[in-house]
Structures are given as C-alpha cells and as structure tokens.
Tab-separated table of C-alpha atoms and ligand atoms in Angstrom:
chain	number	residue	atom	x	y	z
A	795	UNK	CA	0.000	0.000	0.000
A	796	UNK	CA	1.266	3.456	-0.906
A	797	UNK	CA	2.415	5.424	2.150
A	798	UNK	CA	4.753	8.130	0.838
A	799	UNK	CA	5.637	10.293	-2.145
A	800	UNK	CA	9.186	11.575	-2.452
A	801	UNK	CA	9.918	14.574	-4.638
A	802	UNK	CA	12.977	16.058	-6.212
A	803	UNK	CA	12.955	19.838	-5.618
A	804	UNK	CA	14.503	21.812	-8.483
A	805	UNK	CA	12.529	21.710	-11.732
A	806	UNK	CA	10.115	19.213	-10.174
A	807	UNK	CA	8.360	21.409	-7.586
A	808	UNK	CA	10.327	24.608	-8.095
A	809	UNK	CA	10.345	26.168	-11.554
A	810	UNK	CA	13.745	27.649	-12.449
A	811	UNK	CA	12.761	28.693	-15.980
A	812	UNK	CA	12.331	32.348	-14.912
A	813	UNK	CA	15.846	32.599	-13.467
A	814	UNK	CA	18.079	34.953	-15.428
A	815	UNK	CA	21.073	32.637	-15.203
A	816	UNK	CA	23.145	35.434	-13.715
A	817	UNK	CA	24.603	33.062	-11.160
A	818	UNK	CA	28.050	34.666	-10.710
A	819	UNK	CA	26.675	38.091	-9.787
A	820	UNK	CA	24.072	36.591	-7.450
A	821	UNK	CA	26.650	34.386	-5.796
A	822	UNK	CA	29.125	37.202	-5.291
A	823	UNK	CA	26.559	38.943	-3.039
A	824	UNK	CA	26.376	35.857	-0.811
A	825	UNK	CA	30.150	35.435	-0.835
A	826	UNK	CA	30.802	39.083	0.007
A	827	UNK	CA	28.908	38.603	3.289
A	828	UNK	CA	31.124	35.656	4.258
A	829	UNK	CA	34.243	37.615	3.334
A	830	UNK	CA	33.062	40.635	5.358
A	831	UNK	CA	32.404	38.439	8.391
A	832	UNK	CA	35.979	37.156	8.310
A	833	UNK	CA	37.250	40.755	8.109
A	834	UNK	CA	35.064	41.749	11.065
A	835	UNK	CA	36.573	38.857	13.019
A	836	UNK	CA	39.995	40.377	12.447
A	837	UNK	CA	41.280	38.262	9.567
A	838	UNK	CA	43.779	39.824	7.178
A	839	UNK	CA	42.645	38.629	3.761
A	840	UNK	CA	43.698	38.708	0.130
A	841	UNK	CA	41.329	40.764	-2.075
A	842	UNK	CA	37.695	39.585	-2.385
A	843	UNK	CA	38.234	38.561	-6.006
A	844	UNK	CA	40.749	35.946	-4.861
A	845	UNK	CA	38.222	34.503	-2.397
A	846	UNK	CA	35.593	34.473	-5.131
A	847	UNK	CA	37.942	32.606	-7.478
A	848	UNK	CA	39.003	30.128	-4.787
A	849	UNK	CA	35.350	29.420	-4.033
A	850	UNK	CA	34.458	28.906	-7.694
A	851	UNK	CA	37.429	26.596	-8.174
A	852	UNK	CA	36.702	24.526	-5.044
A	853	UNK	CA	33.031	24.281	-6.007
A	854	UNK	CA	33.846	23.123	-9.542
A	855	UNK	CA	36.305	20.557	-8.130
A	856	UNK	CA	33.692	19.319	-5.644
A	857	UNK	CA	31.084	18.800	-8.363
A	858	UNK	CA	33.602	17.187	-10.720
A	859	UNK	CA	34.550	14.684	-8.022
A	860	UNK	CA	30.904	14.232	-7.094
A	861	UNK	CA	29.868	13.341	-10.616
A	862	UNK	CA	32.516	10.621	-10.716
A	863	UNK	CA	32.135	9.057	-7.253
A	864	UNK	CA	28.690	10.383	-6.196
A	865	UNK	CA	30.142	11.899	-3.011
A	866	UNK	CA	28.269	15.176	-2.460
A	867	UNK	CA	30.064	18.511	-2.326
A	868	UNK	CA	29.132	20.630	0.703
A	869	UNK	CA	28.753	24.402	0.549
A	870	UNK	CA	29.728	24.841	4.218
A	871	UNK	CA	32.984	22.950	3.815
A	872	UNK	CA	33.805	24.792	0.597
A	873	UNK	CA	33.211	28.191	2.207
A	874	UNK	CA	35.534	27.377	5.107
A	875	UNK	CA	38.238	25.955	2.836
A	876	UNK	CA	38.019	28.965	0.520
A	877	UNK	CA	38.115	31.669	3.179
A	878	UNK	CA	41.074	29.943	4.842
A	879	UNK	CA	42.813	29.760	1.450
A	880	UNK	CA	42.844	33.560	1.274
A	881	UNK	CA	44.165	34.155	4.770
A	882	UNK	CA	41.531	33.448	7.441
A	883	UNK	CA	43.189	31.565	10.325
A	884	UNK	CA	42.112	27.909	10.598
A	885	UNK	CA	39.012	27.643	12.778
A	886	UNK	CA	38.189	31.377	12.751
A	887	UNK	CA	34.873	30.708	11.005
A	888	UNK	CA	32.907	27.471	11.376
A	889	UNK	CA	30.738	26.035	8.592
A	890	UNK	CA	27.676	27.315	10.424
A	891	UNK	CA	29.184	30.821	10.751
A	892	UNK	CA	29.845	30.863	7.006
A	893	UNK	CA	26.414	29.514	6.052
A	894	UNK	CA	24.593	31.965	8.326
A	895	UNK	CA	26.542	34.848	6.800
A	896	UNK	CA	25.911	33.523	3.277
A	897	UNK	CA	22.152	33.991	3.849
A	898	UNK	CA	20.733	31.824	1.086
A	899	UNK	CA	17.238	32.945	0.086
A	900	UNK	CA	14.716	32.211	-2.654
A	901	UNK	CA	16.436	32.906	-5.959
A	902	UNK	CA	14.910	35.815	-7.926
A	903	UNK	CA	12.878	34.517	-10.865
A	904	UNK	CA	12.199	31.084	-9.350
A	905	UNK	CA	8.664	30.102	-8.337
A	906	UNK	CA	6.612	27.017	-7.599
A	907	UNK	CA	4.945	25.428	-10.587
A	908	UNK	CA	1.398	26.791	-10.343
A	909	UNK	CA	-0.333	23.507	-9.494
A	910	UNK	CA	2.080	22.386	-6.795
A	911	UNK	CA	0.428	23.617	-3.593
A	912	UNK	CA	-3.023	22.360	-4.556
A	913	UNK	CA	-1.729	18.923	-5.528
A	914	UNK	CA	0.428	18.547	-2.414
A	915	UNK	CA	-2.579	19.481	-0.270
A	916	UNK	CA	-4.589	16.770	-2.008
A	917	UNK	CA	-1.909	14.124	-1.373
A	918	UNK	CA	-1.625	15.216	2.255
A	919	UNK	CA	-5.393	14.913	2.693
A	920	UNK	CA	-5.102	11.279	1.627
A	921	UNK	CA	-2.702	10.702	4.517
A	922	UNK	CA	0.453	10.291	2.432
A	923	UNK	CA	3.793	11.243	3.940
A	924	UNK	CA	5.933	13.452	1.729
A	925	UNK	CA	9.640	14.141	1.369
A	926	UNK	CA	11.999	16.365	-0.576
A	927	UNK	CA	15.210	14.701	-1.772
A	928	UNK	CA	17.471	17.154	-3.606
A	929	UNK	CA	20.937	16.954	-5.108
A	930	UNK	CA	21.797	20.322	-3.581
A	931	UNK	CA	25.233	21.057	-2.153
A	932	UNK	CA	23.585	23.365	0.375
A	933	UNK	CA	22.722	21.714	3.699
A	934	UNK	CA	18.926	21.497	3.794
A	935	UNK	CA	18.558	23.859	6.737
A	936	UNK	CA	19.572	26.780	4.541
A	937	UNK	CA	17.251	25.677	1.721
A	938	UNK	CA	14.447	25.473	4.304
A	939	UNK	CA	14.496	29.279	4.402
A	940	UNK	CA	14.029	29.316	0.634
A	941	UNK	CA	11.217	26.758	0.493
A	942	UNK	CA	9.444	28.522	3.347
A	943	UNK	CA	9.478	31.686	1.214
A	944	UNK	CA	7.873	29.662	-1.572
A	945	UNK	CA	5.172	28.319	0.773
A	946	UNK	CA	6.440	24.756	0.475
A	947	UNK	CA	7.826	24.014	3.934
A	948	UNK	CA	4.460	23.192	5.543
A	949	UNK	CA	3.957	20.181	3.271
A	950	UNK	CA	7.184	18.487	4.322
A	951	UNK	CA	7.292	18.326	8.124
A	952	UNK	CA	8.789	14.814	8.194
A	953	UNK	CA	11.608	14.707	5.707
A	954	UNK	CA	13.722	17.134	3.720
A	955	UNK	CA	17.116	15.870	2.626
A	956	UNK	CA	19.861	17.405	0.550
A	957	UNK	CA	22.845	15.533	-0.838
A	958	UNK	CA	25.096	17.676	1.338
A	959	UNK	CA	23.378	16.296	4.462
A	960	UNK	CA	23.815	12.651	3.509
A	961	UNK	CA	27.188	12.990	1.780
A	962	UNK	CA	25.937	11.265	-1.384
A	963	UNK	CA	24.370	12.501	-4.599
A	964	UNK	CA	21.430	10.863	-6.332
A	965	UNK	CA	21.480	8.287	-7.920
A	966	UNK	CA	23.488	6.795	-5.008
A	967	UNK	CA	21.151	4.502	-3.024
A	968	UNK	CA	22.220	6.016	0.328
A	969	UNK	CA	20.346	9.283	-0.190
A	970	UNK	CA	17.109	7.499	-1.142
A	971	UNK	CA	17.503	5.065	1.759
A	972	UNK	CA	18.048	7.957	4.184
A	973	UNK	CA	14.731	9.465	3.121
A	974	UNK	CA	12.859	6.148	3.317
A	975	UNK	CA	14.298	5.553	6.798
A	976	UNK	CA	13.241	9.021	7.973
A	977	UNK	CA	9.723	8.389	6.694
A	978	UNK	CA	9.651	4.850	8.088
A	979	UNK	CA	8.451	3.310	4.812
A	980	UNK	CA	9.645	0.528	2.518
A	981	UNK	CA	10.622	1.239	-1.119
A	982	UNK	CA	7.524	-0.667	-2.301
A	983	UNK	CA	5.367	1.734	-0.263
A	984	UNK	CA	6.819	4.853	-1.902
A	985	UNK	CA	6.819	6.597	-5.277
A	986	UNK	CA	9.502	9.039	-6.413
A	987	UNK	CA	8.803	12.025	-8.677
A	988	UNK	CA	11.677	13.827	-10.397
A	989	UNK	CA	12.845	15.502	-13.591
A	990	UNK	CA	16.330	14.007	-13.938
A	991	UNK	CA	16.426	10.595	-15.644
A	992	UNK	CA	19.769	9.431	-14.267
A	993	UNK	CA	19.602	10.928	-10.773
A	994	UNK	CA	15.894	10.613	-10.018
A	995	UNK	CA	14.450	7.844	-12.149
A	996	UNK	CA	17.367	5.397	-12.290
A	997	UNK	CA	18.241	6.206	-8.668
A	998	UNK	CA	14.760	5.619	-7.249
A	999	UNK	CA	14.207	2.472	-9.282
A	1000	UNK	CA	17.610	1.235	-8.147
A	1001	UNK	CA	16.387	1.045	-4.548
A	1002	UNK	CA	13.059	-0.505	-5.537
A	1003	UNK	CA	10.748	2.504	-5.731
A	1004	UNK	CA	8.396	3.252	-8.591
A	1005	UNK	CA	9.506	6.429	-10.351
A	1006	UNK	CA	7.488	9.099	-12.123
A	1007	UNK	CA	9.307	11.336	-14.590
A	1008	UNK	CA	8.277	14.984	-14.534
A	1009	UNK	CA	8.923	16.438	-17.969
A	1010	UNK	CA	9.955	20.058	-17.458
A	1011	UNK	CA	12.400	20.543	-20.271
A	1012	UNK	CA	13.352	18.631	-23.348
A	1013	UNK	CA	15.174	15.598	-22.059
A	1014	UNK	CA	15.579	12.525	-24.196
A	1015	UNK	CA	15.149	9.383	-22.144
A	1016	UNK	CA	17.657	6.699	-22.925
A	1017	UNK	CA	16.305	3.210	-23.443
A	1018	UNK	CA	18.247	2.193	-20.349
A	1019	UNK	CA	16.158	4.419	-18.088
A	1020	UNK	CA	12.425	3.835	-18.239
A	1021	UNK	CA	10.158	5.578	-15.726
A	1022	UNK	CA	6.937	3.940	-14.556
A	1023	UNK	CA	5.077	6.999	-15.844
A	1024	UNK	CA	5.734	10.465	-17.272
A	1025	UNK	CA	3.777	13.607	-16.390
A	1026	UNK	CA	3.868	17.242	-17.522
A	1027	UNK	CA	2.135	18.592	-14.422
A	1028	UNK	CA	1.522	17.302	-10.902
A	1029	UNK	CA	-2.175	17.481	-11.801
A	1030	UNK	CA	-1.576	14.224	-13.679
A	1031	UNK	CA	-0.107	12.480	-10.625
A	1032	UNK	CA	-3.351	11.230	-8.954
A	1033	UNK	CA	-4.418	9.411	-12.118
A	1034	UNK	CA	-0.918	7.951	-12.473
A	1035	UNK	CA	-1.082	6.706	-8.878
A	1036	UNK	CA	-4.455	5.093	-9.608
A	1037	UNK	CA	-2.629	2.966	-12.155
A	1038	UNK	CA	0.626	2.354	-10.253
A	1039	UNK	CA	-0.781	2.026	-6.744
A	1040	UNK	CA	-4.455	1.054	-7.012
A	1041	UNK	CA	-6.322	1.742	-3.778
A	1042	UNK	CA	-4.013	4.594	-2.730
A	1043	UNK	CA	-6.969	6.946	-2.264
A	1044	UNK	CA	-7.964	4.812	0.740
W	1272	MG	MG1	15.595	18.417	-10.508
C-alpha cells in the first residue's frame, strides 16, 4: 500500500525557468557577506576577487569529483576551505558561521509550478507522507528558508534531505535510503517524482521505488532508463497513482 511520495525539488516542484542565469553576480553577493564576516573577526585577507575565485574553483572541483564518485560537495565545507585559502586563520569561522553569513534565500525569478500547492494538499489529505530529496550542495537547513518563502515548507514536516546532508548525490542509493528511513516506509510503499532521468528515475528504481518522470524541459530518455510513468504537471499524478498504486486513495 502506498504510504509516501518523495519529490525532487529543483525543476520538479520549483520552476527555475524564470531565473536569469546570472549566477556569478548573485553568488558574489552571498560570498561578500562571508568575506566581510571574516574581516570583522579580524582576519587579514587577500582581495575579495581571490576569495571568489578560490570558491568557484573549489566548487567546480567538488562537483567534478561528485559526478565521478557520487560523493556530495558541501557548501559549508567549501566556504571554510576557501576563506582559509585567502588568509583566514584555521578555525576562525565554522561552517555554520559561514552559512549563516551567506544567507541563502529564494532565488529571484524562481517560483513554484502553479499547481504544486493544490496537488500537495490533495496528497496530504489522503494521509500520504511526503519528502523532498534534492541533489543540492547546500545543507537542507539553509534551503528550508528558501522553500518557506515559496510556501512549500508546511507540506514536508517529516523529511527534507539534501545531498550535502547525507554525503551522497542521487542516484546513489544512500540518499534514497536515508529518506525512506526518515519516513519509516519501505521502497515498495513509496513513489519518487523527479525531472532528472539518471539521478531521479534510475536512482529511485535502483532502490526498488516506482519512479514518475516529470517532464519540465526537453530531455531525451535513454532506453536504459524507463520511468513507470511520465507527467507534464503534478495534476496528472493522482491518475498515475491510480494505475501504479491502485487503492491509494484509501
Ligand atoms: Mg531536478
């Protein structure tokens, strides 16, 4: 019997199509606050541009490694490493200090897909547990601020997991298993919904969950990765569940 639905976050619940793509200028605002905190704490630092470059380099390295071994990069660790690389004494700023200063917020231009809140409310009414499982390198507690701004937090009281928290990226089984454990459900009692064929669909099916592919942009599915269903809007999910998990409406 179906007990839980697990969702990917970005481009599954949260629509990034309105984002300008101006990531470097947005990020430099966050990074400036971390740099300023180190200065306030008395550090003698190389110019900000050097910190910015060190951060970009360490982040790119972290993701490159992650894509090979599926170990997740972690924003907190990268911030500490990068600020220490430009002169902050070891231990001056903790990961938490850096992340609090960074002040991640909802990204301008992003918004929930319009049907999301109504459909999540419907699933909640049926007594289903729900989780967010994201391949973010931000610890989830800083993304909580963002999803609260989007009005999403209330639907996920039980389980919100980012790759940074678990140390593994989807499709590694550990991140899916961590979510299932937190929800207290078996893979056969859960359905995963996501927009990334390799990370979400292959990953969820790899641990024994049914997987629903949310089509948000033009992705060509390889013959190796076949979802149990494909949807263009969460409005289609109840009918898909009728087919995959008959009796789920209780
Ligand atoms: Mg996604």
